[in-house]
Amino acid sequence: MISTVRCAALMGIDAFPVSLEVDFSRSGLPAFTMVGLPDGAVREAKERVYSALKNSGFKLPPARVTVNLAPADVRKEGSAYDLPMAVGLLTASGALNPEAVDGWYMAGELSLGGHLSPVDGSLPLAVAALREGARGLILPRSNAAEAAVVDGLPVIGVDDLGQAVRFLSGQEHLEPERVDIETLWAGRETFFEDFSEVKGQEHAKRAIEIAAAGAHNLLFIGPPGSGKTMLSQRIPTVLPPLDFDEALEVTKVYSVAGRMQGDRALMVTRPFRSPHHTISDIGLIGGGRYPQPGEVSLAHRGVLFLDELPEFKKNALEVLRQPLEDGRVSISRSLVSLSYPADFMLVAAMNPCPCGYMTDDQHPCSCSPLAVQRYRGKLSGPLLDRIDLHVDVPAVPYEDLKRERGSVDSATMRSRIMQARDRQAERFKGLPVSVNAQLTGSALEEHCRLDATCHTFLENAVKSLGLSARAYTRILRIARTVADLDGSEPIAVNHLAEAINYRTLDRKE
C-alpha cells in the first residue's frame, strides 16, 4: 500500500511543499530504501522513526519499505521529516486511515522514545501550508505558537508521536494553538535604554537622527571611552516600530536560523546584532555547506553594529558590499542557490588611529603617520563610500559628564524621525523606494533637485574634497533627509553643508 503525507522543505527563508510517499510492501525481503536527495539527518530518520514507533506501542510487520521525498531533484535537509515519515509508515501499513491524514501538513523531530523535539522554520512551514490550502499543520508543541501567528491555518501542537496519532484517528481532541497578537505587539515599545542616558555628544545624536530618518549607514570615529558603543546600542529606540509584515520577515529569518528563543512567537522589535571582529565572512554574510543566514540577515530590518571596524578581516568586510547595495544576500553552491534578506542599517565604530588617541586632547597619540595610514587603509574606498555618514565622536568633557541627564530622550528623537519618515512615505507613494537612502538614478534626480546656488556650492565642495561619484550621491541623499527633518521640500545650502560635514573620511588632510 502507498500513502502520502504532506510536509515542507526550507529554501532560504521560505518553504515549498514536499510529498513524503511511503510504499509498504509485504512481498519480497524486508528492506528500507529512501530516495529524493535526503541529507544525512534525513537518512538517519529511519532509526529514530522505527525506535519511536516501537516505544510508542506501534508494531509494524516486516516489509519492504520505500520512502520517496518529492520533488526528487531538490535536496532535503534536517530532522523535520521524522513525524511525517512515522505517520506515513502507519498509514501505509493500515494502522491509520489515509483520509484522516489527507490534507494535514506535519513536521517534527522524534526522539527514540517517541517524544517530539522542536524544529527550525516552523513559521515558513505554516506560510507554505496556508498557501497550499492545507487542512492544518501538526507540529511539536514548542513550535506551535510561532506557527500560529499565521492567521487562517489551524495549528495543532503535540507532545509525542502517540498524541499525534490519537488526534489523527479521532481518539483525542486537541484545540488549535491561539496567539494573542495584540499582547505580543504591546511589547515592541519596551526598551531598557534611552538616549537621555547619553550625556553630551550632541553632534553624534544629530547624526543618529539623520541616519534613522533616512535609513542611512553610519560610522563613528573617536577615541576609546567616547561613547560610540553606548550611542549605537540606543539606535533601535528611535527607529520606527516594525509593522506586521516586517515582523513576519524578521521572524522567518530567526526561525530558519533556529534563533527563536523559548516560546517567543514573533519578533516584535527591530534586531540589534553586534558580532565580534573575529567573525568569518561566512558567519557575517551567511552560507556554509548547508547555507544558513548570517549576521547581515539576522540584522534584517534592524541594526548591524560592527565595533572596531578595521579589526574585522578584510574579506569579511568586502562581502558587505552586495547587501549594502541590494538589501539581499545571494549564496550559490553546487546544489542550490539561495537568497536571504539583508536590509539593515549598518552602524560601525572605529578609533582614529591604532592607539586611539589621535583626536583626544587629554592623551598624547603615539602613532606615526604611516601607522595611521595603514590602520585606515584596512577600510577600502568602495566600502567607505557605502557608509553615508562619517561622524567624529570626541571625548566627553567633564562639564557634560556632571549633568544628571542628556539633553534629549529617545521619544523626542523618534517623534522627529517619524515625521520625516511620513514625509518620505508620502513623497515615494507608488514608487519602489520608501526611504531616502534607497534613492538612485532618475528618482534621485527628481527628488533631490538643486537650484543654481546649491549646484555651485556642491561643485566647489566636490572639487576641493576630491569626492567620488558615490560620495556625491550620498551627500544628496543625506541633504534630502536633513531637509525632511527641517520640514523643507527644497534642499537648501545649509542642508548640503551639514551633509558634507558628515563625510569626514573624504576630506583631504
Short mmCIF file of C-alpha atoms in Angstrom, two decimals:
data_model
loop_
_atom_site.label_atom_id
_atom_site.label_comp_id
_atom_site.label_asym_id
_atom_site.label_seq_id
_atom_site.Cartn_x
_atom_site.Cartn_y
_atom_site.Cartn_z
CA MET A 1 0.00 0.00 0.00
CA ILE A 2 1.17 3.52 -0.78
CA SER A 3 0.49 6.51 1.45
CA THR A 4 1.27 10.21 1.02
CA VAL A 5 1.93 12.67 3.83
CA ARG A 6 2.38 16.40 3.22
CA CYS A 7 5.35 18.25 4.67
CA ALA A 8 7.65 21.06 3.55
CA ALA A 9 11.31 21.85 2.97
CA LEU A 10 13.10 25.12 3.57
CA MET A 11 14.59 27.13 0.72
CA GLY A 12 16.14 30.30 2.08
CA ILE A 13 13.58 31.84 4.43
CA ASP A 14 10.66 30.31 2.56
CA ALA A 15 9.32 26.78 2.36
CA PHE A 16 8.00 24.70 -0.52
CA PRO A 17 5.68 21.67 -0.28
CA VAL A 18 7.12 18.16 -0.17
CA SER A 19 5.18 14.95 -0.65
CA LEU A 20 6.50 12.13 1.51
CA GLU A 21 5.39 8.91 -0.19
CA VAL A 22 5.69 5.55 1.54
CA ASP A 23 5.37 2.20 -0.29
CA PHE A 24 4.80 -0.57 2.28
CA SER A 25 5.00 -4.00 0.61
CA ARG A 26 4.79 -7.39 2.35
CA SER A 27 6.23 -9.16 -0.70
CA GLY A 28 9.99 -9.67 -1.01
CA LEU A 29 12.69 -9.47 1.62
CA PRO A 30 12.37 -6.78 4.33
CA ALA A 31 14.30 -3.65 3.38
CA PHE A 32 14.22 0.12 3.76
CA THR A 33 15.09 2.50 0.93
CA MET A 34 14.89 6.29 0.92
CA VAL A 35 15.12 8.39 -2.24
CA GLY A 36 14.63 12.05 -3.11
CA LEU A 37 18.02 13.60 -2.27
CA PRO A 38 17.93 13.21 1.54
CA ASP A 39 20.89 14.50 3.53
CA GLY A 40 22.50 12.61 6.42
CA ALA A 41 20.00 13.74 9.05
CA VAL A 42 17.07 12.67 6.86
CA ARG A 43 18.61 9.29 6.07
CA GLU A 44 19.17 8.67 9.78
CA ALA A 45 15.46 9.25 10.38
CA LYS A 46 14.84 5.54 9.75
CA GLU A 47 16.48 4.55 13.06
CA ARG A 48 14.72 7.29 15.02
CA VAL A 49 11.32 6.59 13.46
CA TYR A 50 11.35 2.82 13.93
CA SER A 51 12.51 3.15 17.53
CA ALA A 52 9.88 5.83 18.24
CA LEU A 53 7.14 3.65 16.73
CA LYS A 54 8.17 0.66 18.82
CA ASN A 55 8.43 2.63 22.06
CA SER A 56 5.09 4.34 21.37
CA GLY A 57 3.30 0.98 21.19
CA PHE A 58 3.08 0.55 17.41
CA LYS A 59 4.27 -2.70 15.88
CA LEU A 60 4.93 -2.80 12.17
CA PRO A 61 5.19 -6.16 10.39
CA PRO A 62 8.35 -6.91 8.39
CA ALA A 63 8.03 -5.28 4.98
CA ARG A 64 9.85 -3.82 2.04
CA VAL A 65 9.61 -0.05 2.55
CA THR A 66 10.43 2.66 0.02
CA VAL A 67 10.23 6.32 1.03
CA ASN A 68 10.24 8.99 -1.66
CA LEU A 69 10.62 12.70 -0.95
CA ALA A 70 9.16 14.57 -3.92
CA PRO A 71 10.21 16.69 -5.72
CA ALA A 72 13.21 14.39 -6.01
CA ASP A 73 15.60 16.94 -7.56
CA VAL A 74 15.80 19.24 -4.51
CA ARG A 75 17.96 18.37 -1.51
CA LYS A 76 16.06 17.67 1.75
CA GLU A 77 17.79 18.62 4.99
CA GLY A 78 17.14 18.41 8.72
CA SER A 79 15.14 16.26 11.09
CA ALA A 80 11.65 17.71 10.49
CA TYR A 81 10.68 14.69 8.34
CA ASP A 82 10.59 12.28 11.32
CA LEU A 83 6.93 12.84 12.23
CA PRO A 84 5.55 12.73 8.67
CA MET A 85 7.64 9.61 7.98
CA ALA A 86 6.27 7.84 11.06
CA VAL A 87 2.69 8.78 10.15
CA GLY A 88 3.32 7.69 6.56
CA LEU A 89 4.52 4.26 7.73
CA LEU A 90 1.46 3.83 9.96
CA THR A 91 -0.85 4.88 7.12
CA ALA A 92 0.80 2.65 4.52
CA SER A 93 0.72 -0.34 6.89
CA GLY A 94 -3.01 0.12 7.52
CA ALA A 95 -2.77 1.35 11.14
CA LEU A 96 -4.12 4.79 10.19
CA ASN A 97 -6.93 5.78 7.83
CA PRO A 98 -5.49 7.69 4.82
CA GLU A 99 -8.50 10.04 4.86
CA ALA A 100 -7.61 11.10 8.41
CA VAL A 101 -4.13 12.11 7.29
CA ASP A 102 -5.11 13.72 3.98
CA GLY A 103 -4.58 17.49 3.88
CA TRP A 104 -2.56 17.78 7.09
CA TYR A 105 0.96 19.18 6.91
CA MET A 106 3.40 17.84 9.52
CA ALA A 107 6.90 18.44 10.86
CA GLY A 108 8.80 17.33 13.92
CA GLU A 109 11.88 15.53 15.16
CA LEU A 110 11.30 12.29 17.06
CA SER A 111 13.31 11.03 20.00
CA LEU A 112 13.85 7.27 20.36
CA GLY A 113 11.05 7.25 22.92
CA GLY A 114 8.58 8.98 20.61
CA HIS A 115 8.69 12.47 22.10
CA LEU A 116 8.73 15.40 19.68
CA SER A 117 11.56 17.93 19.67
CA PRO A 118 11.26 21.40 18.07
CA VAL A 119 12.41 22.04 14.51
CA ASP A 120 13.62 25.14 12.70
CA GLY A 121 11.49 27.10 10.26
CA SER A 122 8.00 26.48 11.63
CA LEU A 123 6.78 29.92 10.53
CA PRO A 124 7.80 29.44 6.86
CA LEU A 125 6.26 25.94 7.01
CA ALA A 126 2.99 27.43 8.22
CA VAL A 127 3.01 30.06 5.47
CA ALA A 128 3.61 27.33 2.85
CA ALA A 129 0.86 25.14 4.30
CA LEU A 130 -1.65 28.01 4.20
CA ARG A 131 -0.65 28.87 0.64
CA GLU A 132 -1.26 25.26 -0.42
CA GLY A 133 -4.72 25.18 1.17
CA ALA A 134 -3.76 22.74 3.93
CA ARG A 135 -6.29 21.33 6.35
CA GLY A 136 -3.92 22.28 9.16
CA LEU A 137 -0.39 21.90 10.49
CA ILE A 138 0.79 19.45 13.15
CA LEU A 139 4.00 20.46 14.95
CA PRO A 140 5.85 19.90 18.23
CA ARG A 141 4.09 21.89 20.95
CA SER A 142 7.09 24.19 21.41
CA ASN A 143 6.81 25.28 17.76
CA ALA A 144 3.05 25.75 17.73
CA ALA A 145 2.90 29.36 18.99
CA GLU A 146 5.30 30.56 16.31
CA ALA A 147 3.35 28.85 13.52
CA ALA A 148 0.01 30.06 14.92
CA VAL A 149 0.97 33.64 14.05
CA VAL A 150 -0.20 32.77 10.52
CA ASP A 151 -3.88 33.66 10.50
CA GLY A 152 -6.34 31.22 8.92
CA LEU A 153 -4.36 28.00 9.47
CA PRO A 154 -5.26 25.56 12.30
CA VAL A 155 -2.00 24.71 14.11
CA ILE A 156 -2.01 21.66 16.39
CA GLY A 157 0.80 21.32 18.92
CA VAL A 158 1.55 17.76 20.08
CA ASP A 159 3.95 16.36 22.67
CA ASP A 160 4.72 12.96 21.18
CA LEU A 161 4.00 10.57 18.34
CA GLY A 162 1.23 8.77 20.23
CA GLN A 163 -0.69 12.01 20.77
CA ALA A 164 -0.36 12.92 17.08
CA VAL A 165 -1.76 9.51 16.07
CA ARG A 166 -4.62 9.72 18.57
CA PHE A 167 -5.52 13.16 17.23
CA LEU A 168 -5.48 12.00 13.61
CA SER A 169 -7.55 8.91 14.40
CA GLY A 170 -10.13 10.94 16.37
CA GLN A 171 -9.33 9.38 19.74
CA GLU A 172 -8.17 12.68 21.27
CA HIS A 173 -9.42 16.20 20.67
CA LEU A 174 -6.84 18.99 20.55
CA GLU A 175 -7.67 22.67 20.21
CA PRO A 176 -5.69 24.69 17.66
CA GLU A 177 -2.99 26.91 19.15
CA ARG A 178 -4.01 30.52 19.77
CA VAL A 179 -1.66 33.50 19.88
CA ASP A 180 -2.67 36.92 21.17
CA ILE A 181 -1.03 39.19 18.62
CA GLU A 182 -2.14 42.33 20.45
CA THR A 183 -0.32 41.25 23.62
CA LEU A 184 2.82 40.47 21.61
CA TRP A 185 2.55 43.78 19.78
CA ALA A 186 2.34 45.72 23.04
CA GLY A 187 5.90 44.64 23.91
CA ARG A 188 7.52 46.23 20.87
CA GLU A 189 7.72 49.67 22.53
CA THR A 190 9.54 48.38 25.62
CA PHE A 191 13.18 49.46 25.83
CA PHE A 192 15.54 49.40 28.77
CA GLU A 193 17.90 52.01 27.32
CA ASP A 194 17.30 55.63 26.33
CA PHE A 195 19.24 58.48 24.75
CA SER A 196 18.55 60.58 27.85
CA GLU A 197 21.25 58.46 29.49
CA VAL A 198 23.84 59.73 27.00
CA LYS A 199 25.50 62.93 28.22
CA GLY A 200 26.96 65.29 25.68
CA GLN A 201 27.71 64.12 22.10
CA GLU A 202 25.02 66.37 20.58
CA HIS A 203 26.71 66.21 17.17
CA ALA A 204 26.60 62.39 17.24
CA LYS A 205 22.95 62.37 18.35
CA ARG A 206 22.08 64.68 15.46
CA ALA A 207 23.86 62.29 13.08
CA ILE A 208 21.89 59.35 14.51
CA GLU A 209 18.66 61.27 13.99
CA ILE A 210 19.55 61.89 10.35
CA ALA A 211 20.67 58.29 9.83
CA ALA A 212 17.50 56.86 11.36
CA ALA A 213 15.23 59.27 9.48
CA GLY A 214 16.61 58.30 6.08
CA ALA A 215 17.84 54.73 6.85
CA HIS A 216 21.45 55.79 6.18
CA ASN A 217 24.55 53.84 7.20
CA LEU A 218 26.71 55.40 9.90
CA LEU A 219 30.37 55.28 11.03
CA PHE A 220 31.54 56.67 14.39
CA ILE A 221 35.19 57.70 14.70
CA GLY A 222 36.52 58.57 18.13
CA PRO A 223 38.88 57.66 20.99
CA PRO A 224 38.17 54.85 23.46
CA GLY A 225 35.53 55.75 26.04
CA SER A 226 33.89 58.50 23.98
CA GLY A 227 30.56 56.65 23.91
CA LYS A 228 30.50 55.15 20.41
CA THR A 229 29.11 51.80 21.57
CA MET A 230 26.69 53.42 24.02
CA LEU A 231 25.26 55.61 21.26
CA SER A 232 24.97 52.69 18.85
CA GLN A 233 23.15 50.43 21.30
CA ARG A 234 20.38 53.01 21.68
CA ILE A 235 19.67 53.46 17.97
CA PRO A 236 16.84 50.85 17.95
CA THR A 237 14.98 53.00 20.50
CA VAL A 238 14.50 55.77 17.91
CA LEU A 239 13.82 53.68 14.81
CA PRO A 240 10.20 53.44 13.61
CA PRO A 241 8.44 50.36 15.06
CA LEU A 242 8.11 47.25 12.92
CA ASP A 243 4.85 46.75 11.07
CA PHE A 244 3.34 43.26 10.96
CA ASP A 245 4.75 42.31 7.55
CA GLU A 246 8.25 43.37 8.60
CA ALA A 247 7.90 41.42 11.86
CA LEU A 248 6.99 38.30 9.85
CA GLU A 249 10.07 38.76 7.65
CA VAL A 250 12.37 39.08 10.66
CA THR A 251 10.72 36.12 12.41
CA LYS A 252 11.19 33.96 9.31
CA VAL A 253 14.93 34.64 9.32
CA TYR A 254 15.28 33.84 13.01
CA SER A 255 13.07 30.78 12.66
CA VAL A 256 15.12 29.32 9.82
CA ALA A 257 18.34 30.05 11.72
CA GLY A 258 17.00 28.37 14.88
CA ARG A 259 17.27 31.62 16.88
CA MET A 260 13.69 31.83 18.20
CA GLN A 261 14.23 31.64 21.95
CA GLY A 262 11.83 29.85 24.28
CA ASP A 263 8.17 30.14 23.34
CA ARG A 264 8.55 33.51 21.61
CA ALA A 265 6.08 33.53 18.74
CA LEU A 266 7.03 36.73 16.88
CA MET A 267 9.94 39.14 16.66
CA VAL A 268 8.28 42.46 17.50
CA THR A 269 11.34 44.70 17.97
CA ARG A 270 14.00 45.62 15.46
CA PRO A 271 17.08 43.39 15.77
CA PHE A 272 20.40 44.72 17.01
CA ARG A 273 23.30 42.45 16.06
CA SER A 274 26.85 43.07 17.24
CA PRO A 275 29.22 40.31 16.02
CA HIS A 276 32.80 40.13 17.32
CA HIS A 277 35.54 41.31 14.96
CA THR A 278 36.93 37.76 14.70
CA ILE A 279 33.82 36.61 12.79
CA SER A 280 34.42 34.88 9.45
CA ASP A 281 32.97 36.05 6.16
CA ILE A 282 30.55 33.08 6.19
CA GLY A 283 29.41 33.94 9.70
CA LEU A 284 28.84 37.53 8.65
CA ILE A 285 27.24 37.06 5.24
CA GLY A 286 25.81 33.54 5.62
CA GLY A 287 26.49 30.28 3.82
CA GLY A 288 28.25 27.08 4.76
CA ARG A 289 27.90 23.57 3.37
CA TYR A 290 24.20 23.74 4.19
CA PRO A 291 23.61 27.51 3.83
CA GLN A 292 22.34 29.36 6.88
CA PRO A 293 21.56 33.08 7.38
CA GLY A 294 24.50 35.18 8.55
CA GLU A 295 24.64 38.22 10.81
CA VAL A 296 23.60 40.56 7.98
CA SER A 297 20.35 38.61 7.59
CA LEU A 298 19.80 38.33 11.35
CA ALA A 299 20.02 42.15 11.36
CA HIS A 300 17.32 42.42 8.65
CA ARG A 301 15.05 45.43 9.32
CA GLY A 302 17.29 46.36 12.23
CA VAL A 303 20.84 47.43 13.06
CA LEU A 304 24.13 45.67 12.35
CA PHE A 305 26.77 47.15 14.66
CA LEU A 306 30.43 46.49 13.84
CA ASP A 307 32.65 47.71 16.65
CA GLU A 308 36.38 48.17 15.97
CA LEU A 309 35.66 48.10 12.23
CA PRO A 310 39.30 48.00 10.98
CA GLU A 311 39.91 44.87 13.10
CA PHE A 312 37.47 42.81 11.03
CA LYS A 313 39.01 40.59 8.39
CA LYS A 314 39.27 42.38 5.07
CA ASN A 315 37.44 39.69 3.09
CA ALA A 316 34.62 39.75 5.67
CA LEU A 317 34.18 43.49 5.20
CA GLU A 318 34.31 43.32 1.42
CA VAL A 319 31.43 40.85 1.24
CA LEU A 320 29.25 43.53 2.82
CA ARG A 321 29.15 45.42 -0.47
CA GLN A 322 26.29 43.43 -2.02
CA PRO A 323 23.86 43.55 0.91
CA LEU A 324 24.59 47.23 1.48
CA GLU A 325 23.62 47.95 -2.12
CA ASP A 326 20.87 45.39 -2.76
CA GLY A 327 19.40 44.62 0.66
CA ARG A 328 19.75 40.90 -0.06
CA VAL A 329 22.44 38.22 0.05
CA SER A 330 22.77 35.66 -2.75
CA ILE A 331 24.54 32.42 -1.86
CA SER A 332 25.38 29.95 -4.63
CA ARG A 333 26.52 26.38 -4.06
CA SER A 334 26.87 23.41 -6.39
CA LEU A 335 23.47 22.03 -5.39
CA VAL A 336 21.50 25.14 -4.53
CA SER A 337 21.33 28.91 -4.90
CA LEU A 338 19.63 30.83 -2.09
CA SER A 339 18.75 34.42 -1.36
CA TYR A 340 18.37 35.83 2.15
CA PRO A 341 17.01 39.29 3.02
CA ALA A 342 19.61 41.68 4.44
CA ASP A 343 18.03 45.13 4.55
CA PHE A 344 19.76 46.56 7.60
CA MET A 345 21.17 49.82 8.88
CA LEU A 346 24.94 49.50 9.22
CA VAL A 347 26.42 51.26 12.25
CA ALA A 348 30.17 50.92 12.71
CA ALA A 349 32.72 52.33 15.14
CA MET A 350 36.48 52.76 14.93
CA ASN A 351 39.37 54.59 16.58
CA PRO A 352 41.02 57.42 14.63
CA CYS A 353 44.38 55.64 14.87
CA PRO A 354 45.85 52.38 16.24
CA CYS A 355 46.34 53.76 19.76
CA GLY A 356 43.00 55.57 19.60
CA TYR A 357 44.04 58.99 20.91
CA MET A 358 44.88 61.00 17.79
CA THR A 359 41.83 63.26 18.27
CA ASP A 360 41.95 63.30 22.10
CA ASP A 361 43.46 66.44 23.65
CA GLN A 362 43.89 64.72 27.01
CA HIS A 363 46.03 61.80 25.82
CA PRO A 364 49.10 62.01 23.53
CA CYS A 365 48.99 59.94 20.35
CA SER A 366 51.90 57.52 19.88
CA CYS A 367 51.13 56.60 16.26
CA SER A 368 53.24 57.57 13.29
CA PRO A 369 51.56 58.95 10.14
CA LEU A 370 52.42 55.69 8.37
CA ALA A 371 50.75 53.64 11.14
CA VAL A 372 47.63 55.79 10.90
CA GLN A 373 47.59 55.39 7.11
CA ARG A 374 47.91 51.61 7.39
CA TYR A 375 45.19 51.48 10.03
CA ARG A 376 42.70 53.44 7.96
CA GLY A 377 43.82 51.64 4.81
CA LYS A 378 42.21 48.47 6.15
CA LEU A 379 38.90 50.01 5.05
CA SER A 380 38.54 50.08 1.29
CA GLY A 381 37.25 53.12 -0.55
CA PRO A 382 34.22 51.32 -2.02
CA LEU A 383 33.15 50.18 1.46
CA LEU A 384 33.51 53.68 2.95
CA ASP A 385 31.54 55.12 0.04
CA ARG A 386 28.65 52.84 1.02
CA ILE A 387 28.62 54.31 4.53
CA ASP A 388 26.68 57.55 4.27
CA LEU A 389 27.68 59.38 7.44
CA HIS A 390 31.23 59.55 8.89
CA VAL A 391 30.91 61.13 12.32
CA ASP A 392 33.65 62.30 14.71
CA VAL A 393 32.87 61.40 18.33
CA PRO A 394 35.26 63.31 20.63
CA ALA A 395 35.89 62.50 24.29
CA VAL A 396 33.13 63.81 26.56
CA PRO A 397 34.22 66.88 28.60
CA TYR A 398 33.67 66.86 32.36
CA GLU A 399 31.07 69.66 32.09
CA ASP A 400 28.81 67.25 30.18
CA LEU A 401 29.55 64.27 32.42
CA LYS A 402 28.37 66.05 35.58
CA ARG A 403 24.90 66.64 34.13
CA GLU A 404 22.14 64.47 35.53
CA ARG A 405 20.64 63.58 32.14
CA GLY A 406 21.25 64.09 28.44
CA SER A 407 19.61 66.94 26.54
CA VAL A 408 17.20 64.80 24.52
CA ASP A 409 15.43 61.49 25.08
CA SER A 410 14.59 58.69 22.65
CA ALA A 411 10.88 59.56 22.48
CA THR A 412 11.61 63.11 21.27
CA MET A 413 14.10 61.89 18.69
CA ARG A 414 11.73 59.19 17.46
CA SER A 415 8.91 61.70 17.07
CA ARG A 416 11.02 63.86 14.73
CA ILE A 417 12.25 60.79 12.87
CA MET A 418 8.70 59.50 12.36
CA GLN A 419 7.63 62.88 10.95
CA ALA A 420 10.49 62.74 8.45
CA ARG A 421 9.61 59.13 7.56
CA ASP A 422 5.98 60.18 6.99
CA ARG A 423 7.14 62.85 4.53
CA GLN A 424 9.17 60.25 2.66
CA ALA A 425 6.28 57.78 2.59
CA GLU A 426 4.04 60.44 1.07
CA ARG A 427 6.69 61.52 -1.44
CA PHE A 428 7.55 57.99 -2.59
CA LYS A 429 3.97 56.68 -2.71
CA GLY A 430 3.72 54.25 -5.62
CA LEU A 431 7.50 54.08 -6.13
CA PRO A 432 9.79 51.09 -5.41
CA VAL A 433 11.64 53.14 -2.74
CA SER A 434 10.43 54.04 0.74
CA VAL A 435 13.33 55.96 2.33
CA ASN A 436 15.91 58.46 1.11
CA ALA A 437 18.81 56.00 1.42
CA GLN A 438 17.27 53.97 -1.44
CA LEU A 439 17.17 56.84 -3.94
CA THR A 440 19.02 56.10 -7.18
CA GLY A 441 19.03 57.17 -10.81
CA SER A 442 16.10 59.24 -12.04
CA ALA A 443 14.36 59.12 -8.63
CA LEU A 444 17.44 60.72 -7.05
CA GLU A 445 17.48 63.48 -9.68
CA GLU A 446 13.76 64.14 -9.31
CA HIS A 447 13.58 64.31 -5.52
CA CYS A 448 16.95 65.91 -4.85
CA ARG A 449 16.76 68.84 -7.25
CA LEU A 450 19.18 71.69 -6.56
CA ASP A 451 18.96 75.32 -7.58
CA ALA A 452 21.90 77.18 -9.13
CA THR A 453 23.27 78.33 -5.78
CA CYS A 454 23.23 74.80 -4.37
CA HIS A 455 24.87 73.41 -7.52
CA THR A 456 27.69 75.92 -7.26
CA PHE A 457 28.23 75.19 -3.58
CA LEU A 458 28.27 71.42 -4.09
CA GLU A 459 30.53 71.64 -7.14
CA ASN A 460 33.14 73.55 -5.15
CA ALA A 461 32.91 71.02 -2.32
CA VAL A 462 33.31 68.03 -4.65
CA LYS A 463 36.37 69.55 -6.32
CA SER A 464 38.07 70.70 -3.13
CA LEU A 465 37.45 67.47 -1.20
CA GLY A 466 38.01 65.09 -4.10
CA LEU A 467 34.70 63.31 -3.54
CA SER A 468 33.79 60.24 -5.57
CA ALA A 469 30.59 59.91 -7.59
CA ARG A 470 29.16 57.62 -4.95
CA ALA A 471 30.03 60.14 -2.21
CA TYR A 472 28.23 62.82 -4.26
CA THR A 473 25.16 60.61 -4.35
CA ARG A 474 25.39 60.04 -0.60
CA ILE A 475 25.57 63.78 0.05
CA LEU A 476 22.41 64.38 -1.95
CA ARG A 477 20.57 61.65 -0.05
CA ILE A 478 21.72 62.95 3.33
CA ALA A 479 20.78 66.52 2.37
CA ARG A 480 17.33 65.26 1.36
CA THR A 481 16.92 63.72 4.82
CA VAL A 482 18.17 66.86 6.59
CA ALA A 483 15.60 68.87 4.64
CA ASP A 484 12.87 66.41 5.63
CA LEU A 485 13.80 66.76 9.29
CA ASP A 486 13.55 70.54 8.87
CA GLY A 487 10.16 70.16 7.18
CA SER A 488 11.50 71.68 3.94
CA GLU A 489 10.71 70.36 0.50
CA PRO A 490 13.53 72.14 -1.42
CA ILE A 491 17.11 71.33 -0.46
CA ALA A 492 18.99 74.44 0.71
CA VAL A 493 22.69 75.24 1.02
CA ASN A 494 22.65 74.69 4.78
CA HIS A 495 21.27 71.19 4.23
CA LEU A 496 24.10 70.41 1.80
CA ALA A 497 26.69 71.90 4.18
CA GLU A 498 25.52 69.69 7.02
CA ALA A 499 25.52 66.65 4.75
CA ILE A 500 29.09 67.34 3.59
CA ASN A 501 30.11 67.71 7.23
CA TYR A 502 29.25 64.04 7.71
CA ARG A 503 31.76 62.87 5.08
CA THR A 504 34.76 63.11 7.44
CA LEU A 505 36.95 60.47 5.81
CA ASP A 506 36.61 62.08 2.37
CA ARG A 507 38.34 65.28 3.40
CA LYS A 508 41.88 65.91 2.28
CA GLU A 509 44.35 66.23 5.16
#
